[in-house]
């Protein structure tokens, strides 16, 4: 018989929410396995893969939180949300006096079902692969918004029956006999066709059958094996409609000799110490109904009642093993027969006998405190790595005016410190020849223009006028190129030539700086080229000045160049005026940073910055803790 699509796989955990309060409606098996692992040990979870089953669970009124995926077996997630609106909206209805909190679960493409948040408020949209701790916090936050469900009244008849079975099981002196009695109790309590009792030792990490004849597959197995192992890890009951449909199912552990289509329920038996000592497994034929909520309650009650007896049995078995080992070793064993018998009667181990002097204990704690302090210091103290190199201060508003033609300075119309306006003539080269040529061309242009006006249809006259116009414009440009004008308003900073001096193309004649240019101060640092991979924008930069004790300015890196040769850097960055001022060798990387202040302090005095000042720049590239520096593998 094929499995019914609307049956429920349930993970019961006595956590913050209690059983049957978290409902997952999604047909994607990977999503169900992921969420099952996320909530294991913390919340109760129901899983359905059809919209019909989800609507039935919501109508029951005991669902507190619902998680809806994008695809179900019989409808899309959007359709389920639309049909479940009476249960999920914040408006109270007789069937759902407390509306569940709604989560949406994205599919493999990252898309969640579409829903009108005004009709159904969505608490959060979950994405597969989220941090399980974060998902748990979100579910806990959602649960905190809901009033608690009223507690269920215990069934006196069930409590009496479970207590009777637990006493019978606890009266058994051998583990195999106790397992056989537990199997009979499980079959009677939940109406199972078959049952299993597996013992678990978390210290050795093994799980084994306590009542069946050992076989090659299931004599001893890792505690992580099968659905039984999952119940041990989650400390929670597990119900599967068809055992083999679950990816965790292992036939040799969970259902040896079965077909895999059986109904399966597994319940761990955890002692007062919090450790799981056994797992009870109930099995039904697939033609029978799946295990119900009441069946899970019965298994959980039986496990809780048997747990104290099982802890005593495990201690007795351990004491018997110690006694057997002593008898095997002979009279040289350090344990007396009376001590072992006392251990059996008390049921728990004692403390270790201490024979060392008191100062050793004090010294131990002193050394431990010193080591802890050293470790904390190594973790908190940081070691910085710097890149250092020469640097120069420049004004960002400074403009250097150069000669575009070779010639002699005919006039200087500006002096150092003089304020100038944009376009103002600052210097002229000797241009008598160019001016004379321009005047002759202008006279000829006027005559050609008169001829053109007299005969505008004559093509020869028109062509001659165009040629003379071009010659005149070229002559004007020649005269203008020998005139140096201010590109912007500002103050003349330097005059580098004198009247009558011969200059070549590219020679700096003078420089001007914009008003309030102090805010545009920048520092250009030349750092070793090998440090380029470690340099990044916004790293801290400190500029110091040799000869000024304690003087420094702090800034941050704004721009970083590629690796340049020293000669190339001088030409491209420093120019002729400052090219020989810095001792650059090898390869360098040019780093720029802005300076917020036009002055610096040294020895209690304030000094102004000047264009071209030389300093030393250091950039903090990396910062590691002392512990990471001592142990590189931690980085």
Coordinates of C-alpha atoms in Angstrom, one line a residue:
X1 CA 0.0 0.0 0.0
X2 CA 1.5 3.4 -0.9
X3 CA 2.1 5.8 1.9
X4 CA -0.7 8.3 2.6
X5 CA 0.5 11.7 1.7
X6 CA -1.2 13.5 4.6
X7 CA 0.4 11.5 7.4
X8 CA 2.5 13.4 9.9
X9 CA 6.1 12.9 10.9
X10 CA 6.4 14.2 14.4
X11 CA 9.4 15.1 16.6
X12 CA 8.2 15.5 20.2
X13 CA 10.4 17.6 22.5
X14 CA 9.4 18.9 25.9
X15 CA 10.9 22.4 25.2
X16 CA 9.8 26.0 25.4
X17 CA 6.7 25.4 23.3
X18 CA 5.7 21.9 24.3
X19 CA 4.5 19.2 21.9
X20 CA 2.4 19.8 18.8
X21 CA 2.9 23.6 18.7
X22 CA 5.3 24.0 15.7
X23 CA 3.8 23.0 12.3
X24 CA 5.9 22.7 9.1
X25 CA 3.9 22.6 5.8
X26 CA 6.3 21.8 3.0
X27 CA 6.7 18.9 0.5
X28 CA 10.5 19.4 0.1
X29 CA 12.2 16.6 2.0
X30 CA 15.5 18.5 2.3
X31 CA 13.7 21.4 3.9
X32 CA 12.0 19.2 6.4
X33 CA 15.2 17.4 7.3
X34 CA 17.0 20.8 7.8
X35 CA 14.3 22.3 10.0
X36 CA 14.0 19.0 12.0
X37 CA 17.7 19.3 12.8
X38 CA 17.4 22.9 13.7
X39 CA 14.6 22.5 16.3
X40 CA 15.7 19.2 17.7
X41 CA 16.1 19.4 21.4
X42 CA 14.3 22.7 21.7
X43 CA 10.8 22.7 20.2
X44 CA 8.0 20.4 19.3
X45 CA 7.5 19.9 15.5
X46 CA 4.7 18.5 13.3
X47 CA 5.5 17.9 9.6
X48 CA 2.9 17.7 6.8
X49 CA 3.5 17.6 3.1
X50 CA -0.1 18.4 2.0
X51 CA -2.3 21.5 2.4
X52 CA -5.2 19.3 3.5
X53 CA -3.3 18.0 6.4
X54 CA -2.1 21.4 7.3
X55 CA -5.6 22.8 7.3
X56 CA -6.7 19.9 9.5
X57 CA -4.0 20.6 12.0
X58 CA -4.8 24.4 12.1
X59 CA -8.5 23.7 12.6
X60 CA -7.6 21.6 15.7
X61 CA -6.6 24.8 17.4
X62 CA -3.4 23.6 19.2
X63 CA -0.9 24.9 16.6
X64 CA 1.1 27.8 18.0
X65 CA 3.6 28.5 15.2
X66 CA 3.2 27.5 11.5
X67 CA 6.0 27.5 8.9
X68 CA 4.8 27.4 5.3
X69 CA 7.0 26.4 2.3
X70 CA 6.5 27.2 -1.3
X71 CA 5.4 23.8 -2.6
X72 CA 3.1 21.1 -1.1
X73 CA 2.0 17.9 -2.6
X74 CA -1.6 19.0 -3.4
X75 CA -1.3 22.8 -3.6
X76 CA 1.1 25.8 -3.7
X77 CA 2.1 27.6 -0.5
X78 CA 0.2 30.7 -1.6
X79 CA -3.1 28.7 -1.9
X80 CA -2.6 27.2 1.5
X81 CA -2.1 30.6 3.0
X82 CA -5.2 31.9 1.3
X83 CA -7.3 29.0 2.5
X84 CA -5.8 29.2 6.0
X85 CA -6.4 32.9 6.4
X86 CA -9.3 32.4 8.9
X87 CA -6.8 30.6 11.2
X88 CA -3.7 32.8 10.6
X89 CA -5.1 36.3 10.6
X90 CA -4.9 38.3 13.8
X91 CA -8.7 38.4 13.9
X92 CA -9.9 35.9 16.5
X93 CA -12.3 33.1 15.4
X94 CA -14.2 30.5 17.3
X95 CA -11.9 27.8 15.9
X96 CA -8.7 29.7 16.6
X97 CA -9.0 32.0 19.6
X98 CA -5.3 32.6 19.4
X99 CA -3.9 33.1 15.9
X100 CA -0.6 31.1 15.3
X101 CA 2.5 33.0 14.4
X102 CA 3.4 32.6 10.7
X103 CA 6.8 31.9 9.2
X104 CA 7.6 31.5 5.5
X105 CA 10.3 29.1 4.3
X106 CA 12.2 29.8 1.1
X107 CA 12.8 27.0 -1.5
X108 CA 16.1 26.2 -3.2
X109 CA 15.8 29.4 -5.4
X110 CA 15.4 31.5 -2.3
X111 CA 11.8 32.5 -3.0
X112 CA 9.0 32.3 -0.4
X113 CA 5.3 32.1 -0.8
X114 CA 3.6 35.4 -1.6
X115 CA 1.2 36.6 1.0
X116 CA -0.6 39.8 1.8
X117 CA 1.0 40.9 5.1
X118 CA -2.1 43.0 5.9
X119 CA -4.2 39.9 5.9
X120 CA -1.7 37.4 7.4
X121 CA 1.1 39.0 9.4
X122 CA 4.4 37.2 8.6
X123 CA 6.8 37.1 11.6
X124 CA 9.9 36.1 9.6
X125 CA 11.0 34.7 6.2
X126 CA 13.4 31.8 6.8
X127 CA 16.1 30.7 4.4
X128 CA 17.6 27.3 4.4
X129 CA 21.1 27.3 5.8
X130 CA 20.5 30.0 8.4
X131 CA 22.3 29.8 11.7
X132 CA 20.4 27.2 13.8
X133 CA 20.9 29.4 16.9
X134 CA 19.3 32.4 15.1
X135 CA 16.3 30.3 14.0
X136 CA 15.9 29.0 17.5
X137 CA 15.9 32.6 18.8
X138 CA 13.3 33.6 16.2
X139 CA 11.0 30.8 17.2
X140 CA 11.5 31.5 20.9
X141 CA 10.6 35.2 20.2
X142 CA 7.5 34.1 18.4
X143 CA 6.5 31.8 21.2
X144 CA 7.0 34.7 23.7
X145 CA 4.2 36.6 21.9
X146 CA 1.7 33.8 22.6
X147 CA -0.2 32.9 25.8
X148 CA 0.6 29.4 27.1
X149 CA -1.7 26.6 26.3
X150 CA -3.7 25.2 29.3
X151 CA -2.0 22.2 30.8
X152 CA -3.5 18.8 30.2
X153 CA -5.1 16.8 33.0
X154 CA -3.2 13.5 33.6
X155 CA -5.0 10.3 33.0
X156 CA -5.2 8.4 36.3
X157 CA -5.7 5.1 34.6
X158 CA -2.8 5.6 32.3
X159 CA -0.6 6.7 35.2
X160 CA -1.4 3.6 37.2
X161 CA -0.8 1.3 34.2
X162 CA 2.5 2.9 33.4
X163 CA 3.6 2.7 37.0
X164 CA 2.7 -1.0 37.1
X165 CA 4.8 -1.7 34.0
X166 CA 7.7 0.4 35.3
X167 CA 7.8 -1.6 38.6
X168 CA 7.8 -4.9 36.7
X169 CA 10.6 -3.7 34.5
X170 CA 12.6 -2.3 37.4
X171 CA 12.3 -5.6 39.3
X172 CA 14.5 -7.3 36.7
X173 CA 18.1 -7.9 37.8
X174 CA 19.5 -8.5 34.3
X175 CA 19.6 -6.0 31.4
X176 CA 18.3 -8.6 28.9
X177 CA 15.4 -9.5 31.2
X178 CA 14.5 -5.8 31.7
X179 CA 14.6 -5.3 27.9
X180 CA 12.3 -8.2 27.2
X181 CA 9.9 -6.9 29.9
X182 CA 10.0 -3.4 28.4
X183 CA 9.3 -4.7 24.9
X184 CA 6.2 -6.5 26.3
X185 CA 5.1 -3.3 28.0
X186 CA 5.5 -1.2 24.9
X187 CA 3.4 -3.7 22.8
X188 CA 0.6 -3.6 25.4
X189 CA 0.6 0.1 26.0
X190 CA 0.5 1.4 22.3
X191 CA -0.8 -1.7 20.5
X192 CA 2.4 -2.3 18.6
X193 CA 2.9 -5.4 16.5
X194 CA 6.6 -5.5 17.5
X195 CA 8.9 -3.5 19.7
X196 CA 12.6 -3.1 20.4
X197 CA 14.7 -2.0 23.4
X198 CA 18.1 -0.7 22.7
X199 CA 20.6 0.2 25.3
X200 CA 22.9 3.2 24.9
X201 CA 26.2 4.2 26.4
X202 CA 27.0 7.8 25.5
X203 CA 30.6 7.6 26.9
X204 CA 31.6 4.7 24.5
X205 CA 29.3 6.1 21.8
X206 CA 27.6 2.7 21.2
X207 CA 24.0 1.5 21.0
X208 CA 23.0 -2.2 21.1
X209 CA 20.0 -4.5 21.4
X210 CA 19.2 -5.6 24.9
X211 CA 16.9 -8.5 24.3
X212 CA 17.4 -10.0 20.8
X213 CA 20.1 -12.4 19.8
X214 CA 23.1 -10.4 18.6
X215 CA 23.8 -10.5 14.9
X216 CA 26.5 -9.1 12.7
X217 CA 24.7 -5.9 11.8
X218 CA 23.2 -4.8 15.1
X219 CA 25.3 -6.2 18.0
X220 CA 27.1 -2.9 18.5
X221 CA 26.5 0.3 16.5
X222 CA 27.5 3.9 16.8
X223 CA 25.1 6.0 18.8
X224 CA 24.5 8.3 15.8
X225 CA 23.0 5.4 13.8
X226 CA 19.4 5.3 12.7
X227 CA 16.3 7.0 14.0
X228 CA 17.1 5.5 17.4
X229 CA 20.4 7.3 17.4
X230 CA 18.6 10.5 16.4
X231 CA 16.2 10.1 19.4
X232 CA 19.3 9.8 21.6
X233 CA 21.0 12.9 20.3
X234 CA 17.8 15.0 20.3
X235 CA 16.5 13.5 23.7
X236 CA 13.1 13.5 22.0
X237 CA 10.5 11.1 20.7
X238 CA 10.3 10.5 17.0
X239 CA 7.3 9.3 15.0
X240 CA 7.6 8.3 11.3
X241 CA 4.6 7.1 9.2
X242 CA 6.8 4.9 7.1
X243 CA 10.2 4.1 8.5
X244 CA 12.1 3.9 5.2
X245 CA 10.9 7.3 4.1
X246 CA 13.1 9.0 6.6
X247 CA 16.7 9.6 5.5
X248 CA 18.0 8.7 9.0
X249 CA 16.4 5.2 9.0
X250 CA 18.8 2.2 9.4
X251 CA 17.0 -1.1 9.2
X252 CA 19.7 -3.0 11.1
X253 CA 19.2 -0.7 14.1
X254 CA 15.6 0.5 13.9
X255 CA 13.8 -2.4 12.3
X256 CA 15.8 -5.6 11.6
X257 CA 13.8 -8.0 9.6
X258 CA 11.2 -5.5 8.6
X259 CA 10.1 -4.2 5.2
X260 CA 10.7 -0.5 6.0
X261 CA 7.1 0.4 5.4
X262 CA 6.1 -0.1 9.1
X263 CA 4.9 2.7 11.3
X264 CA 7.7 3.6 13.7
X265 CA 7.8 5.4 17.0
X266 CA 11.0 5.9 19.1
X267 CA 11.3 7.2 22.6
X268 CA 14.6 7.8 24.5
X269 CA 14.8 6.9 28.2
X270 CA 16.8 9.6 30.0
X271 CA 17.8 9.3 33.6
X272 CA 17.9 11.9 36.3
X273 CA 21.5 12.6 35.3
X274 CA 20.3 13.8 31.9
X275 CA 22.0 10.9 30.0
X276 CA 20.1 8.6 27.7
X277 CA 20.4 5.0 28.7
X278 CA 18.0 3.3 26.4
X279 CA 15.6 3.7 23.5
X280 CA 12.2 2.2 23.1
X281 CA 11.0 1.5 19.6
X282 CA 7.4 0.5 18.7
X283 CA 6.5 -0.9 15.2
X284 CA 3.1 -1.3 13.5
X285 CA 2.2 -2.8 10.1
X286 CA 1.7 -0.2 7.4
X287 CA -2.0 -1.3 7.1
X288 CA -2.7 -0.1 10.6
X289 CA -3.1 3.6 11.6
X290 CA 0.0 5.6 12.4
X291 CA 1.0 6.3 16.0
X292 CA -1.1 9.0 17.6
X293 CA -0.4 11.8 20.1
X294 CA -1.8 9.6 22.8
X295 CA 0.6 6.8 21.9
X296 CA 3.5 9.2 22.2
X297 CA 2.2 10.3 25.6
X298 CA 2.2 6.6 26.7
X299 CA 5.7 6.0 25.5
X300 CA 7.0 9.2 27.2
X301 CA 5.3 8.3 30.4
X302 CA 6.8 4.8 30.4
X303 CA 10.2 6.1 29.7
X304 CA 10.0 8.6 32.6
X305 CA 8.8 6.0 35.0
X306 CA 11.4 3.4 34.0
X307 CA 14.3 5.9 34.0
X308 CA 15.2 5.7 37.8
X309 CA 15.1 1.9 37.8
X310 CA 17.3 1.9 34.7
X311 CA 19.9 4.1 36.3
X312 CA 20.2 1.8 39.3
X313 CA 20.5 -1.2 36.9
X314 CA 23.3 0.5 35.0
X315 CA 25.2 1.3 38.2
X316 CA 24.8 -2.3 39.4
X317 CA 26.1 -3.7 36.1
X318 CA 29.1 -1.3 36.2
X319 CA 29.9 -2.4 39.8
X320 CA 29.6 -6.1 38.7
X321 CA 32.1 -5.4 35.9
X322 CA 34.5 -3.8 38.3
X323 CA 34.2 -6.7 40.7
X324 CA 34.7 -9.2 37.9
X325 CA 37.8 -7.4 36.7
X326 CA 39.2 -7.5 40.3
X327 CA 38.6 -11.2 40.5
X328 CA 40.4 -11.7 37.2
X329 CA 43.4 -9.7 38.4
X330 CA 43.7 -11.5 41.7
X331 CA 44.6 -10.3 45.3
X332 CA 46.9 -7.5 44.0
X333 CA 43.9 -5.3 43.2
X334 CA 43.8 -2.0 45.3
X335 CA 40.0 -2.1 45.7
X336 CA 38.5 -4.1 48.7
X337 CA 35.5 -6.3 48.3
X338 CA 33.7 -4.1 51.0
X339 CA 34.4 -0.9 49.0
X340 CA 32.9 -2.4 45.8
X341 CA 29.8 -3.6 47.7
X342 CA 29.4 -0.1 49.3
X343 CA 29.5 1.4 45.8
X344 CA 26.8 -0.9 44.7
X345 CA 24.6 0.0 47.7
X346 CA 25.2 3.8 47.3
X347 CA 24.5 3.8 43.6
X348 CA 27.0 6.6 42.7
X349 CA 30.7 7.1 42.7
X350 CA 32.6 9.0 45.5
X351 CA 35.3 11.7 45.2
X352 CA 39.0 11.1 44.7
X353 CA 41.1 10.7 47.8
X354 CA 43.5 13.7 48.1
X355 CA 46.9 13.2 49.7
X356 CA 48.9 16.2 48.5
X357 CA 49.9 19.1 50.8
X358 CA 47.9 22.3 50.9
X359 CA 50.5 24.5 49.3
X360 CA 50.4 22.5 46.1
X361 CA 46.7 23.4 45.7
X362 CA 47.4 27.1 46.3
X363 CA 50.3 27.0 43.9
X364 CA 48.2 25.2 41.3
X365 CA 45.6 28.0 41.4
X366 CA 48.3 30.7 41.3
X367 CA 49.9 29.2 38.2
X368 CA 46.5 28.8 36.6
X369 CA 45.6 32.4 37.3
X370 CA 49.0 33.6 35.9
X371 CA 48.5 31.5 32.8
X372 CA 45.0 32.8 32.4
X373 CA 46.1 36.5 32.8
X374 CA 48.9 35.9 30.2
X375 CA 46.5 34.3 27.8
X376 CA 44.0 37.2 28.2
X377 CA 46.8 39.8 27.7
X378 CA 48.0 38.0 24.6
X379 CA 44.5 37.9 23.2
X380 CA 43.7 41.6 23.9
X381 CA 47.1 43.3 23.2
X382 CA 47.6 44.2 19.6
X383 CA 50.7 44.4 17.5
X384 CA 50.6 46.8 14.5
X385 CA 52.4 46.5 11.2
X386 CA 53.4 49.8 9.4
X387 CA 54.7 50.8 6.0
X388 CA 57.1 53.8 6.2
X389 CA 58.4 56.2 3.5
X390 CA 59.3 59.8 2.7
X391 CA 56.5 62.3 2.2
X392 CA 56.0 65.8 1.0
X393 CA 53.3 68.4 1.8
X394 CA 51.5 70.0 -1.1
X395 CA 48.8 72.6 -1.5
X396 CA 45.9 71.1 -3.5
X397 CA 44.8 74.5 -4.7
X398 CA 48.3 75.4 -6.0
X399 CA 48.7 76.1 -9.8
X400 CA 52.0 76.2 -11.5
X401 CA 52.0 78.4 -14.7
X402 CA 54.5 77.3 -17.3
X403 CA 55.8 78.8 -20.5
X404 CA 54.4 77.2 -23.7
X405 CA 56.9 78.8 -26.1
X406 CA 60.6 79.5 -25.9
X407 CA 61.5 83.1 -25.5
X408 CA 62.6 86.0 -23.2
X409 CA 60.5 87.4 -20.4
X410 CA 59.4 90.8 -21.6
X411 CA 57.4 91.8 -18.5
X412 CA 56.3 90.5 -15.1
X413 CA 53.0 92.0 -14.0
X414 CA 52.7 90.1 -10.7
X415 CA 54.7 89.9 -7.4
X416 CA 54.8 87.4 -4.6
X417 CA 51.8 87.7 -2.3
X418 CA 49.7 89.7 -4.8
X419 CA 46.1 88.9 -5.2
X420 CA 45.0 88.2 -8.8
X421 CA 41.8 87.6 -10.6
X422 CA 41.0 84.9 -13.2
X423 CA 42.3 85.8 -16.6
X424 CA 44.6 88.6 -15.4
X425 CA 47.9 88.9 -17.3
X426 CA 50.8 87.9 -15.0
X427 CA 53.7 87.7 -17.5
X428 CA 54.6 88.2 -21.2
X429 CA 57.3 86.7 -23.4
X430 CA 59.0 88.9 -25.9
X431 CA 56.4 89.0 -28.8
X432 CA 57.3 91.9 -31.1
X433 CA 57.7 89.6 -34.1
X434 CA 54.4 87.8 -33.5
X435 CA 52.6 91.1 -32.9
X436 CA 53.9 92.6 -36.1
X437 CA 52.9 89.6 -38.1
X438 CA 49.4 89.7 -36.5
X439 CA 49.0 93.4 -37.4
X440 CA 50.0 92.7 -41.0
X441 CA 47.5 89.8 -41.3
X442 CA 44.7 91.8 -39.8
X443 CA 45.3 94.6 -42.4
X444 CA 45.3 92.1 -45.2
X445 CA 42.1 90.5 -43.7
X446 CA 40.3 93.8 -43.8
X447 CA 41.2 94.4 -47.5
X448 CA 40.1 90.8 -48.4
X449 CA 36.9 91.4 -46.5
X450 CA 36.1 94.6 -48.5
X451 CA 36.7 92.7 -51.7
X452 CA 34.4 89.9 -50.6
X453 CA 31.7 92.3 -49.7
X454 CA 31.9 93.8 -53.2
X455 CA 31.8 90.5 -54.9
X456 CA 30.3 87.9 -52.6
X457 CA 29.5 85.5 -55.4
X458 CA 33.2 85.3 -56.6
X459 CA 34.6 81.9 -55.3
X460 CA 38.2 83.0 -55.6
X461 CA 37.6 86.0 -53.4
X462 CA 35.7 83.9 -50.8
X463 CA 38.6 81.3 -50.8
X464 CA 41.2 84.0 -50.3
X465 CA 39.2 85.5 -47.4
X466 CA 39.1 82.1 -45.7
X467 CA 42.8 81.5 -46.0
X468 CA 43.7 84.9 -44.6
X469 CA 41.2 84.4 -41.7
X470 CA 43.0 81.1 -40.8
X471 CA 46.4 82.8 -40.9
X472 CA 45.2 85.6 -38.7
X473 CA 43.7 83.2 -36.1
X474 CA 46.9 81.3 -35.9
X475 CA 48.9 84.5 -35.4
X476 CA 46.5 85.5 -32.6
X477 CA 47.1 82.1 -30.9
X478 CA 50.8 82.6 -31.2
X479 CA 50.6 85.9 -29.5
X480 CA 48.3 84.6 -26.8
X481 CA 50.6 81.6 -26.1
X482 CA 53.3 84.0 -25.1
X483 CA 51.0 85.6 -22.6
X484 CA 50.7 84.0 -19.2
X485 CA 47.3 84.5 -17.4
X486 CA 45.9 83.5 -14.0
X487 CA 43.7 80.4 -14.4
X488 CA 41.7 81.3 -11.3
X489 CA 41.5 83.9 -8.6
X490 CA 44.1 83.6 -5.8
X491 CA 47.4 84.8 -4.4
X492 CA 50.8 84.6 -6.2
X493 CA 52.8 82.2 -4.2
X494 CA 56.1 82.2 -6.0
X495 CA 57.7 84.1 -8.9
X496 CA 60.5 81.9 -10.4
X497 CA 61.8 84.1 -13.2
X498 CA 62.9 87.7 -13.8
X499 CA 62.7 90.2 -16.5
X500 CA 64.8 89.4 -19.5
X501 CA 65.3 85.8 -18.5
X502 CA 65.4 83.2 -21.3
X503 CA 62.8 80.4 -20.8
X504 CA 62.1 77.2 -22.6
X505 CA 58.8 75.4 -23.1
X506 CA 57.7 73.8 -19.8
X507 CA 59.6 76.1 -17.5
X508 CA 57.6 77.1 -14.4
X509 CA 57.3 80.9 -14.5
X510 CA 55.2 81.4 -11.3
X511 CA 52.6 79.7 -9.1
X512 CA 49.4 80.9 -7.5
X513 CA 47.3 79.3 -4.8
X514 CA 43.5 79.6 -4.3
X515 CA 42.1 81.6 -1.4
X516 CA 41.6 79.6 1.8
X517 CA 43.8 76.8 0.3
X518 CA 44.8 75.6 3.8
X519 CA 41.8 73.3 3.7
X520 CA 43.2 71.7 0.6
X521 CA 46.5 70.6 2.1
X522 CA 47.5 67.1 1.3
X523 CA 50.5 64.8 1.9
X524 CA 52.0 62.6 -0.8
X525 CA 53.9 59.7 0.7
X526 CA 56.2 57.3 -1.2
X527 CA 56.1 53.9 0.4
X528 CA 57.9 50.7 -0.6
X529 CA 56.4 49.1 -3.7
X530 CA 56.3 45.7 -2.0
X531 CA 53.7 46.9 0.4
X532 CA 51.1 47.6 -2.3
X533 CA 48.9 44.5 -1.7
X534 CA 48.5 45.4 2.0
X535 CA 47.6 49.0 1.4
X536 CA 43.9 50.0 1.4
X537 CA 41.9 53.2 1.4
X538 CA 40.9 54.6 4.8
X539 CA 44.0 53.1 6.6
X540 CA 45.4 55.4 9.3
X541 CA 48.4 57.6 8.2
X542 CA 50.7 59.6 10.5
X543 CA 53.0 62.3 9.2
X544 CA 56.0 63.4 11.3
X545 CA 58.6 66.1 10.6
X546 CA 62.4 65.5 11.3
X547 CA 63.8 68.2 13.6
X548 CA 60.5 68.9 15.3
X549 CA 60.3 66.7 18.4
X550 CA 56.9 65.2 19.0
X551 CA 55.3 66.9 16.0
X552 CA 52.8 64.7 14.0
X553 CA 49.6 65.0 12.0
X554 CA 47.1 62.2 11.7
X555 CA 45.0 61.5 8.6
X556 CA 43.7 58.5 6.5
X557 CA 44.7 57.2 3.1
X558 CA 42.5 58.6 0.3
X559 CA 44.2 57.4 -2.9
X560 CA 46.8 54.7 -3.7
X561 CA 48.7 54.4 -7.0
X562 CA 50.1 51.4 -8.8
X563 CA 53.8 50.5 -8.3
X564 CA 56.1 53.0 -9.9
X565 CA 59.8 53.3 -10.5
X566 CA 61.6 55.9 -8.4
X567 CA 62.6 58.0 -11.5
X568 CA 59.1 57.8 -12.9
X569 CA 57.6 58.9 -9.5
X570 CA 59.9 61.9 -9.4
X571 CA 58.8 63.1 -12.9
X572 CA 55.1 62.3 -12.6
X573 CA 54.4 63.4 -9.0
X574 CA 57.2 65.8 -7.8
X575 CA 58.0 67.6 -11.1
X576 CA 61.2 69.6 -11.8
X577 CA 61.0 71.8 -8.7
X578 CA 60.9 68.9 -6.1
X579 CA 62.1 66.0 -8.1
X580 CA 65.5 65.9 -6.4
X581 CA 64.3 66.7 -2.9
X582 CA 63.5 63.1 -1.9
X583 CA 65.9 60.1 -1.9
X584 CA 63.8 57.6 -3.7
X585 CA 65.2 54.2 -4.8
X586 CA 63.8 51.0 -6.2
X587 CA 60.0 50.8 -6.6
X588 CA 57.5 52.9 -4.7
X589 CA 53.8 53.3 -4.4
X590 CA 52.3 56.8 -4.1
X591 CA 49.8 57.3 -1.3
X592 CA 47.8 60.5 -0.9
X593 CA 46.0 61.8 2.2
X594 CA 44.4 65.1 3.1
X595 CA 45.5 67.2 6.1
X596 CA 42.8 68.8 8.2
X597 CA 45.0 71.5 9.7
X598 CA 47.5 74.0 8.1
X599 CA 49.7 73.9 11.2
X600 CA 51.4 71.5 13.6
X601 CA 52.7 71.8 17.1
X602 CA 56.2 70.9 18.4
X603 CA 57.7 71.7 21.8
X604 CA 54.7 73.8 22.7
X605 CA 54.9 76.0 19.6
X606 CA 52.7 76.2 16.5
X607 CA 54.3 76.1 13.1
X608 CA 52.6 76.6 9.7
X609 CA 52.8 74.1 6.9
X610 CA 54.4 75.1 3.7
X611 CA 54.2 73.7 0.2
X612 CA 57.1 71.3 -0.4
X613 CA 57.9 70.5 3.3
X614 CA 59.5 67.1 3.7
X615 CA 58.4 64.6 6.3
X616 CA 58.1 60.9 7.2
X617 CA 54.8 59.0 6.7
X618 CA 53.8 55.7 8.2
X619 CA 50.6 53.8 7.3
X620 CA 49.2 51.2 9.7
X621 CA 48.4 48.3 7.4
X622 CA 47.5 45.4 9.8
X623 CA 46.7 44.9 13.5
X624 CA 46.9 41.5 15.0
X625 CA 46.6 40.3 18.6
X626 CA 49.8 39.2 20.3
X627 CA 48.4 35.7 20.4
X628 CA 48.0 35.7 16.6
X629 CA 51.5 37.0 16.1
X630 CA 52.9 34.3 18.3
X631 CA 50.8 31.5 16.7
X632 CA 50.3 32.4 13.0
X633 CA 47.9 29.6 12.5
X634 CA 45.3 31.4 14.5
X635 CA 45.0 34.2 12.0

